[in-house]
Short mmCIF file of C-alpha atoms and ligand atoms in Angstrom, two decimals:
data_model
loop_
_atom_site.label_atom_id
_atom_site.label_comp_id
_atom_site.label_asym_id
_atom_site.label_seq_id
_atom_site.Cartn_x
_atom_site.Cartn_y
_atom_site.Cartn_z
CA MET A 17 -5.89 10.89 11.75
CA SER A 18 -7.17 8.20 14.08
CA ARG A 19 -8.12 8.88 17.63
CA HIS A 20 -8.93 6.15 20.03
CA VAL A 21 -12.37 5.92 21.52
CA THR A 22 -12.03 5.31 25.24
CA ARG A 23 -14.46 2.96 26.93
CA THR A 24 -15.06 2.04 30.49
CA PRO A 25 -12.67 -0.77 31.45
CA ALA A 26 -14.97 -3.25 30.48
CA ALA A 27 -17.02 -5.82 31.23
CA THR A 28 -17.09 -7.77 27.97
CA ARG A 29 -13.92 -8.58 26.10
CA ILE A 30 -13.70 -9.62 22.46
CA ASP A 31 -12.84 -13.17 23.41
CA ASP A 32 -16.01 -13.40 25.49
CA LEU A 33 -17.99 -13.01 22.26
CA PRO A 34 -18.76 -15.91 19.95
CA ILE A 35 -16.22 -14.72 17.36
CA ARG A 36 -14.54 -16.98 14.80
CA ASP A 37 -11.75 -19.05 16.33
CA GLU A 38 -9.09 -17.73 13.98
CA LEU A 39 -9.76 -14.15 15.14
CA ARG A 40 -9.26 -14.93 18.83
CA GLY A 41 -6.30 -13.18 20.44
CA LYS A 42 -5.47 -11.21 17.27
CA SER A 43 -4.86 -7.44 17.06
CA PRO A 44 -6.35 -5.08 14.49
CA TYR A 45 -4.19 -3.20 11.94
CA GLY A 46 -3.04 0.02 13.51
CA ALA A 47 -0.36 2.59 12.96
CA PRO A 48 -0.07 4.51 16.22
CA GLN A 49 -0.99 8.10 15.38
CA LEU A 50 0.49 10.51 17.88
CA ASP A 51 0.19 14.24 18.06
CA VAL A 52 3.75 15.28 17.21
CA PRO A 53 5.07 18.07 14.93
CA VAL A 54 6.50 15.80 12.22
CA ARG A 55 4.49 12.69 11.30
CA LEU A 56 6.26 10.54 8.75
CA ASN A 57 4.79 7.16 9.66
CA THR A 58 1.94 6.26 7.32
CA ASN A 59 3.28 6.86 3.79
CA GLU A 60 0.73 9.57 3.18
CA ASN A 61 1.44 12.30 0.66
CA PRO A 62 2.38 15.41 2.70
CA TYR A 63 0.85 17.85 0.22
CA PRO A 64 -2.81 18.77 0.60
CA LEU A 65 -4.77 18.67 -2.66
CA PRO A 66 -4.23 21.82 -4.77
CA GLU A 67 -6.98 24.42 -4.34
CA PRO A 68 -8.33 24.21 -7.94
CA LEU A 69 -8.85 20.48 -7.41
CA VAL A 70 -10.57 21.11 -4.09
CA GLN A 71 -12.93 23.47 -5.97
CA ARG A 72 -13.53 20.91 -8.70
CA ILE A 73 -14.33 18.24 -6.11
CA ALA A 74 -16.86 20.61 -4.54
CA GLU A 75 -18.52 21.09 -7.94
CA ARG A 76 -18.59 17.40 -8.77
CA VAL A 77 -19.84 16.44 -5.32
CA THR A 78 -22.55 19.11 -5.46
CA GLU A 79 -23.74 17.57 -8.72
CA ALA A 80 -23.67 14.12 -7.14
CA ALA A 81 -25.57 15.41 -4.11
CA ARG A 82 -28.50 16.36 -6.33
CA ASN A 83 -28.89 12.65 -7.10
CA LEU A 84 -28.17 11.15 -3.71
CA ASN A 85 -31.73 9.86 -3.52
CA ARG A 86 -30.60 7.39 -6.20
CA TYR A 87 -28.12 4.55 -5.84
CA PRO A 88 -24.71 5.19 -7.44
CA ASP A 89 -23.63 3.75 -10.78
CA ARG A 90 -23.13 0.21 -9.57
CA ASP A 91 -20.47 -0.50 -12.18
CA ALA A 92 -18.74 2.89 -11.84
CA VAL A 93 -18.30 2.99 -15.60
CA GLU A 94 -17.28 6.65 -15.98
CA LEU A 95 -14.70 6.30 -13.21
CA ARG A 96 -13.32 3.03 -14.56
CA THR A 97 -13.03 4.64 -17.99
CA GLY A 98 -11.05 7.51 -16.44
CA LEU A 99 -8.79 5.12 -14.55
CA ALA A 100 -8.22 3.06 -17.70
CA ALA A 101 -7.19 6.22 -19.56
CA TYR A 102 -4.81 7.16 -16.73
CA LEU A 103 -3.20 3.71 -16.72
CA SER A 104 -2.96 3.66 -20.50
CA ARG A 105 -1.18 7.01 -20.43
CA THR A 106 1.24 6.25 -17.58
CA GLY A 107 1.52 2.47 -17.22
CA GLY A 108 3.12 1.58 -20.54
CA HIS A 109 0.18 -0.52 -21.64
CA HIS A 110 -3.24 0.13 -23.13
CA VAL A 111 -6.06 -0.94 -20.82
CA THR A 112 -9.78 -0.83 -21.46
CA THR A 113 -12.64 0.01 -19.10
CA ALA A 114 -13.54 -3.69 -18.99
CA GLN A 115 -10.07 -4.46 -17.58
CA VAL A 116 -10.39 -2.03 -14.67
CA TRP A 117 -12.27 -2.39 -11.40
CA ALA A 118 -12.47 0.09 -8.51
CA ALA A 119 -13.33 -0.17 -4.82
CA ASN A 120 -12.96 1.64 -1.48
CA GLY A 121 -9.18 1.65 -1.28
CA SER A 122 -6.97 -1.05 -2.69
CA ASN A 123 -7.55 -2.82 0.61
CA GLU A 124 -11.09 -3.46 -0.53
CA VAL A 125 -9.82 -4.52 -3.95
CA ILE A 126 -7.58 -7.05 -2.17
CA GLN A 127 -10.45 -8.17 0.02
CA GLN A 128 -12.69 -8.76 -3.00
CA LEU A 129 -9.88 -10.70 -4.71
CA LEU A 130 -9.41 -12.90 -1.63
CA GLN A 131 -13.16 -13.43 -1.28
CA THR A 132 -13.21 -14.55 -4.89
CA PHE A 133 -9.95 -16.48 -5.22
CA GLY A 134 -9.09 -17.34 -1.59
CA GLY A 135 -11.38 -18.27 1.28
CA PRO A 136 -11.73 -21.26 3.59
CA GLY A 137 -9.61 -24.22 2.53
CA ARG A 138 -7.43 -22.02 0.33
CA THR A 139 -4.13 -20.27 0.94
CA ALA A 140 -2.32 -17.06 0.01
CA LEU A 141 1.44 -16.54 0.05
CA GLY A 142 3.45 -13.34 0.34
CA PHE A 143 7.15 -12.55 0.77
CA GLU A 144 7.76 -10.90 4.12
CA PRO A 145 8.46 -8.38 5.46
CA SER A 146 5.73 -6.91 3.29
CA TYR A 147 2.41 -5.11 3.56
CA SER A 148 0.79 -6.54 6.67
CA MET A 149 -2.73 -6.15 5.27
CA HIS A 150 -2.13 -8.97 2.78
CA ALA A 151 -1.93 -11.37 5.73
CA LEU A 152 -4.66 -9.63 7.72
CA ILE A 153 -7.18 -9.59 4.88
CA SER A 154 -6.33 -13.22 4.16
CA ARG A 155 -7.19 -14.05 7.74
CA GLY A 156 -10.35 -11.95 7.61
CA THR A 157 -11.55 -13.86 4.56
CA GLY A 158 -10.69 -17.26 6.04
CA THR A 159 -7.74 -17.71 3.68
CA GLY A 160 -4.72 -19.51 5.12
CA TRP A 161 -1.58 -17.33 5.12
CA ILE A 162 1.85 -18.58 4.13
CA SER A 163 4.77 -16.33 4.96
CA GLY A 164 7.47 -16.61 2.31
CA ALA A 165 10.96 -15.24 3.00
CA ARG A 166 13.12 -12.55 1.42
CA ASN A 167 16.88 -12.23 1.11
CA ASP A 168 18.75 -10.27 3.80
CA ASP A 169 18.74 -7.27 1.43
CA PHE A 170 14.93 -7.63 1.11
CA THR A 171 14.97 -8.66 -2.54
CA ILE A 172 13.07 -11.80 -3.53
CA ASP A 173 15.20 -14.90 -4.05
CA VAL A 174 13.56 -16.31 -7.17
CA ASP A 175 14.73 -19.90 -6.67
CA ALA A 176 13.70 -19.96 -3.00
CA ALA A 177 10.36 -18.35 -3.90
CA ARG A 178 9.75 -20.94 -6.62
CA ALA A 179 10.50 -23.69 -4.13
CA GLU A 180 8.06 -22.21 -1.59
CA ILE A 181 5.36 -21.96 -4.23
CA ALA A 182 5.97 -25.55 -5.32
CA ALA A 183 5.85 -26.78 -1.72
CA HIS A 184 2.71 -24.91 -0.63
CA ARG A 185 0.78 -24.64 -3.91
CA PRO A 186 -0.94 -21.37 -2.88
CA ASP A 187 -4.16 -20.20 -4.53
CA VAL A 188 -3.07 -16.55 -4.37
CA VAL A 189 0.46 -15.09 -4.49
CA PHE A 190 1.13 -11.49 -3.47
CA ILE A 191 4.04 -9.59 -4.95
CA CYS A 192 4.29 -6.09 -3.53
CA SER A 193 6.36 -3.87 -5.82
CA PRO A 194 7.62 -1.40 -4.68
CA ASN A 195 7.44 -3.35 -1.45
CA ASN A 196 6.13 -1.81 1.74
CA PRO A 197 7.99 -1.39 4.16
CA THR A 198 11.33 -1.96 2.42
CA GLY A 199 10.87 0.11 -0.78
CA THR A 200 12.22 -2.79 -2.87
CA ALA A 201 10.90 -3.15 -6.43
CA VAL A 202 10.91 -6.38 -8.44
CA ASP A 203 11.61 -6.74 -12.13
CA ALA A 204 9.26 -8.22 -14.71
CA GLU A 205 11.33 -11.42 -15.01
CA THR A 206 10.82 -12.18 -11.32
CA VAL A 207 7.07 -11.65 -11.57
CA LEU A 208 6.90 -13.87 -14.63
CA ALA A 209 8.96 -16.59 -12.95
CA LEU A 210 6.71 -16.57 -9.88
CA HIS A 211 3.57 -16.39 -12.00
CA ASP A 212 4.65 -19.42 -14.01
CA ALA A 213 5.68 -21.30 -10.85
CA ALA A 214 2.28 -20.58 -9.29
CA GLN A 215 0.46 -21.91 -12.36
CA ALA A 216 2.65 -25.01 -12.52
CA ALA A 217 2.17 -25.76 -8.82
CA LYS A 218 -1.61 -26.02 -9.06
CA ALA A 219 -2.97 -29.29 -10.27
CA SER A 220 -6.10 -27.63 -11.62
CA ALA A 221 -6.02 -26.19 -15.09
CA ALA A 222 -7.27 -22.86 -13.74
CA GLY A 223 -4.00 -22.22 -11.89
CA ALA A 224 -3.43 -19.59 -9.18
CA LEU A 225 -3.95 -15.83 -8.95
CA VAL A 226 -0.92 -13.54 -8.77
CA VAL A 227 -1.57 -10.09 -7.31
CA VAL A 228 1.03 -7.43 -8.00
CA ASP A 229 0.41 -4.69 -5.43
CA GLU A 230 1.66 -1.47 -7.05
CA ALA A 231 0.35 0.95 -4.42
CA TYR A 232 3.60 2.90 -4.84
CA GLY A 233 4.01 2.33 -8.57
CA GLU A 234 4.11 6.03 -9.45
CA PHE A 235 7.17 6.57 -7.23
CA SER A 236 9.27 3.83 -8.80
CA HIS A 237 12.43 4.23 -10.87
CA ARG A 238 11.17 1.26 -12.88
CA PRO A 239 8.31 1.05 -15.34
CA SER A 240 4.99 -0.35 -14.14
CA LEU A 241 4.44 -4.12 -14.24
CA LEU A 242 1.04 -3.42 -15.82
CA PRO A 243 1.99 -4.73 -19.31
CA LEU A 244 2.36 -8.21 -17.77
CA ILE A 245 -1.44 -8.59 -17.52
CA GLU A 246 -1.58 -9.03 -21.28
CA GLY A 247 -2.37 -12.65 -22.11
CA ARG A 248 -2.20 -13.67 -18.42
CA PRO A 249 -5.75 -13.85 -17.00
CA ASN A 250 -4.37 -14.90 -13.57
CA LEU A 251 -2.22 -11.79 -13.13
CA VAL A 252 -3.71 -8.71 -11.45
CA VAL A 253 -2.09 -5.31 -10.82
CA SER A 254 -3.61 -3.28 -7.98
CA ARG A 255 -3.20 0.47 -7.54
CA THR A 256 -4.49 3.22 -5.26
CA MET A 257 -5.18 6.94 -5.13
CA SER A 258 -4.04 6.95 -1.47
CA LYS A 259 -0.36 7.60 -2.12
CA ALA A 260 0.62 9.22 -5.42
CA PHE A 261 -2.70 11.05 -5.77
CA GLY A 262 -2.45 12.36 -2.22
CA ALA A 263 -5.99 11.20 -1.53
CA ALA A 264 -5.74 8.69 1.31
CA GLY A 265 -8.94 10.11 2.79
CA LEU A 266 -10.88 9.41 -0.40
CA ARG A 267 -10.58 5.61 -0.19
CA LEU A 268 -10.19 4.73 -3.84
CA GLY A 269 -8.23 1.74 -5.07
CA TYR A 270 -8.41 -0.10 -8.36
CA LEU A 271 -7.10 -3.05 -10.29
CA ALA A 272 -6.23 -3.84 -13.88
CA ALA A 273 -6.57 -7.41 -15.14
CA ASP A 274 -8.28 -9.58 -17.67
CA PRO A 275 -11.99 -8.63 -17.98
CA ALA A 276 -12.82 -12.09 -16.60
CA VAL A 277 -11.22 -11.12 -13.25
CA VAL A 278 -13.42 -8.02 -13.19
CA ASP A 279 -16.45 -10.20 -13.87
CA ALA A 280 -15.37 -12.61 -11.14
CA VAL A 281 -15.14 -10.00 -8.37
CA GLN A 282 -18.72 -8.96 -9.17
CA LEU A 283 -19.69 -12.24 -7.50
CA VAL A 284 -18.60 -10.95 -4.09
CA ARG A 285 -18.70 -7.15 -4.20
CA LEU A 286 -21.49 -5.51 -2.27
CA PRO A 287 -24.04 -3.88 -4.54
CA TYR A 288 -23.38 -0.12 -4.84
CA HIS A 289 -20.14 -0.46 -2.84
CA LEU A 290 -18.66 2.72 -4.30
CA SER A 291 -20.69 5.78 -3.28
CA SER A 292 -21.63 8.51 -5.75
CA VAL A 293 -19.61 10.94 -3.63
CA THR A 294 -16.52 8.75 -3.91
CA GLN A 295 -16.97 8.34 -7.66
CA ALA A 296 -17.44 12.09 -8.14
CA THR A 297 -14.37 12.93 -6.05
CA ALA A 298 -12.14 10.40 -7.80
CA LEU A 299 -13.26 11.71 -11.21
CA ALA A 300 -12.32 15.23 -10.16
CA ALA A 301 -8.90 13.98 -9.03
CA LEU A 302 -8.34 12.32 -12.40
CA GLU A 303 -8.95 15.67 -14.11
CA HIS A 304 -5.95 17.02 -12.17
CA THR A 305 -3.57 14.11 -12.74
CA ASP A 306 -0.81 16.27 -14.23
CA THR A 307 -0.61 18.56 -11.19
CA LEU A 308 -0.70 15.60 -8.81
CA LEU A 309 2.09 13.84 -10.69
CA LYS A 310 4.25 16.96 -10.31
CA TYR A 311 4.05 16.47 -6.54
CA VAL A 312 5.12 12.87 -7.13
CA GLN A 313 8.24 14.16 -8.90
CA GLN A 314 9.06 16.37 -5.90
CA LEU A 315 8.51 13.49 -3.50
CA LYS A 316 10.76 11.22 -5.55
CA ALA A 317 13.52 13.84 -5.37
CA GLU A 318 13.01 14.13 -1.60
CA ARG A 319 13.05 10.35 -1.27
CA ASP A 320 16.36 10.22 -3.11
CA ARG A 321 17.70 13.01 -0.89
CA LEU A 322 16.70 11.06 2.23
CA VAL A 323 18.59 8.01 0.94
CA THR A 324 21.74 10.05 0.20
CA GLU A 325 21.72 12.01 3.45
CA LEU A 326 20.92 9.00 5.65
CA ARG A 327 23.86 7.18 4.10
CA ALA A 328 26.07 10.22 4.73
CA ILE A 329 25.04 10.13 8.40
CA GLY A 330 26.15 6.51 8.53
CA CYS A 331 22.82 4.69 8.31
CA ASP A 332 22.22 1.55 6.34
CA VAL A 333 19.51 2.34 3.81
CA VAL A 334 17.55 0.01 1.55
CA ALA A 335 17.38 1.38 -2.02
CA SER A 336 13.83 2.71 -2.36
CA ASP A 337 11.38 2.85 -5.26
CA ALA A 338 8.58 4.17 -3.05
CA ASN A 339 7.75 7.37 -1.14
CA PHE A 340 9.44 6.02 1.99
CA VAL A 341 12.82 4.72 3.05
CA GLN A 342 13.75 1.84 5.32
CA PHE A 343 16.80 2.75 7.37
CA GLY A 344 18.86 1.28 10.22
CA ARG A 345 20.39 -0.57 11.60
CA PHE A 346 19.64 -0.33 15.23
CA ASP A 347 20.38 -2.79 18.02
CA ASP A 348 16.83 -2.11 19.14
CA ALA A 349 14.63 -0.45 16.54
CA HIS A 350 11.95 0.39 19.06
CA VAL A 351 14.42 2.30 21.26
CA ALA A 352 15.51 4.28 18.19
CA TRP A 353 11.85 4.88 17.26
CA GLN A 354 11.23 6.31 20.73
CA ALA A 355 14.38 8.45 20.56
CA LEU A 356 13.22 9.99 17.27
CA LEU A 357 9.80 10.56 18.79
CA ASP A 358 11.47 12.38 21.68
CA HIS A 359 12.91 14.69 19.00
CA GLY A 360 9.38 15.33 17.72
CA VAL A 361 9.52 12.99 14.72
CA LEU A 362 7.18 10.04 14.31
CA VAL A 363 8.40 7.26 12.00
CA ARG A 364 7.19 3.67 11.68
CA ASP A 365 8.44 0.60 13.46
CA ASN A 366 7.12 -2.21 11.29
CA GLY A 367 8.63 -4.87 13.49
CA VAL A 368 11.47 -5.57 11.04
CA PRO A 369 14.36 -6.21 13.49
CA GLY A 370 16.94 -3.43 13.29
CA TRP A 371 15.06 -1.24 10.84
CA LEU A 372 12.65 1.70 10.81
CA ARG A 373 10.67 3.27 7.97
CA VAL A 374 10.33 6.96 7.24
CA THR A 375 7.88 8.47 4.75
CA ALA A 376 9.19 11.24 2.49
CA GLY A 377 7.51 14.43 3.67
CA THR A 378 7.91 18.07 2.73
CA PRO A 379 11.53 19.33 2.54
CA ALA A 380 11.11 20.97 5.96
CA GLU A 381 9.74 17.77 7.52
CA ASN A 382 12.56 15.75 6.01
CA ASP A 383 15.13 18.24 7.35
CA ALA A 384 13.63 17.90 10.82
CA PHE A 385 13.79 14.13 10.50
CA LEU A 386 17.42 14.17 9.30
CA ASP A 387 18.38 16.48 12.18
CA ALA A 388 16.78 14.05 14.62
CA VAL A 389 18.66 11.09 13.11
CA ARG A 390 21.92 13.05 13.24
CA ALA A 391 21.29 13.81 16.90
CA LEU A 392 20.57 10.14 17.53
CA PHE A 393 23.81 9.05 15.88
CA THR A 394 25.81 11.69 17.74
CA GLU A 395 24.35 10.54 21.07
CA ARG A 396 25.07 6.96 20.10
CA SER A 397 28.70 7.54 19.15
CA SER A 398 29.38 9.61 22.27
CA LYS A 399 27.95 6.75 24.36
CA GLU A 400 30.16 4.30 22.52
CA ASN A 401 33.21 6.48 23.17
CA GLN A 402 32.43 6.54 26.88
CA ARG A 403 32.44 2.76 27.04
C1 PLP B 528 -1.03 1.97 1.40
C2 PLP B 528 -1.01 0.66 0.74
C3 PLP B 528 -2.15 0.17 0.10
C4 PLP B 528 -3.28 1.09 -0.08
O1 PLP B 528 -4.32 0.97 0.63
P1 PLP B 528 -5.61 1.84 0.31
O2 PLP B 528 -6.63 0.93 0.85
O3 PLP B 528 -5.71 2.02 -1.17
O4 PLP B 528 -5.45 3.11 1.05
C5 PLP B 528 -2.09 -1.01 -0.61
N1 PLP B 528 -0.96 -1.72 -0.66
C6 PLP B 528 0.15 -1.29 -0.05
C7 PLP B 528 1.39 -2.08 -0.18
C8 PLP B 528 0.15 -0.11 0.68
O5 PLP B 528 1.24 0.28 1.32
#
């Protein structure tokens, strides 16, 4: 959990420094982390790692510690082999070690992709509201950001999306499925339509890169979009251990794509970017995949319960394929956010007008959240009756 470092009211401000012009006046990514009993705001997995896995991590890390005088395996071959086996078993498509690349969180995967395929003079397009880091990492890598729209129900309008792609001819297109913060998943036909539009829009034969961000893939009702990488060297699927694996603190993300994409990101990745400790820990987690996926099943059931009960309370709820639910609607989402906080429950205000996002927690946390929403709606209807 993040705590803020306090400084003396200072002297030098960021804008006094010779920073890049496009960073001036911008704010860093930040989910406010407050010390309240029920924290359902960052899409973390509420379950700590099972004790046998904790033990196994200790063993693997001890082994790694004996070699910490040496640099890690720069290509993380054992880990990538393990990840390829996991994807092959669960993603509906056989992937090889050469098709997998890993980094410190899928945020770093995305950063490496933008350093390789975006950058100054190039643009990336995403359909918003979506994961804010796609825009932020674009900015950080000097890539121009184009904000594409979604329908009112947060699905992607394929014809409108095609038109946006044709008009802007982006170098990189992000498709977040299931989408954060709305929980909306896209089908394979949509991805293929947008992929083809992105290739057609670019004058160069090399085309444009399409990144399918499947950070919440394990929670979806739908099969993974992973099989779409076959025969499409410009289509990348990114994944993470932060959500389904309950290992946000580990910082391990990965991608599956044509081996040429993996070769290409080698051009920008820092040498030895993935520490031996990280590799050892992730390998231990992969040994316990079956247990971790059982927690995913529980969370999916809780997610579905949240959807049903929120609707029963009278909320509008966006159908969710992730481990969170977007609910509303509120005249002022921030007022509702504060009211829930006053009831001891922290959810996320992503700035989507009228809507808030709640992460599926443990059954007890979800009950506390639902009680708080019920209280909010009761207060609201009694106020309306007084009018
Ligand atoms: C949480 C999240 C990520 C994961 O980030 P990590 O760096 O792997 O922790 C990536 N994409 C989306 C859409 C997310 O919500």
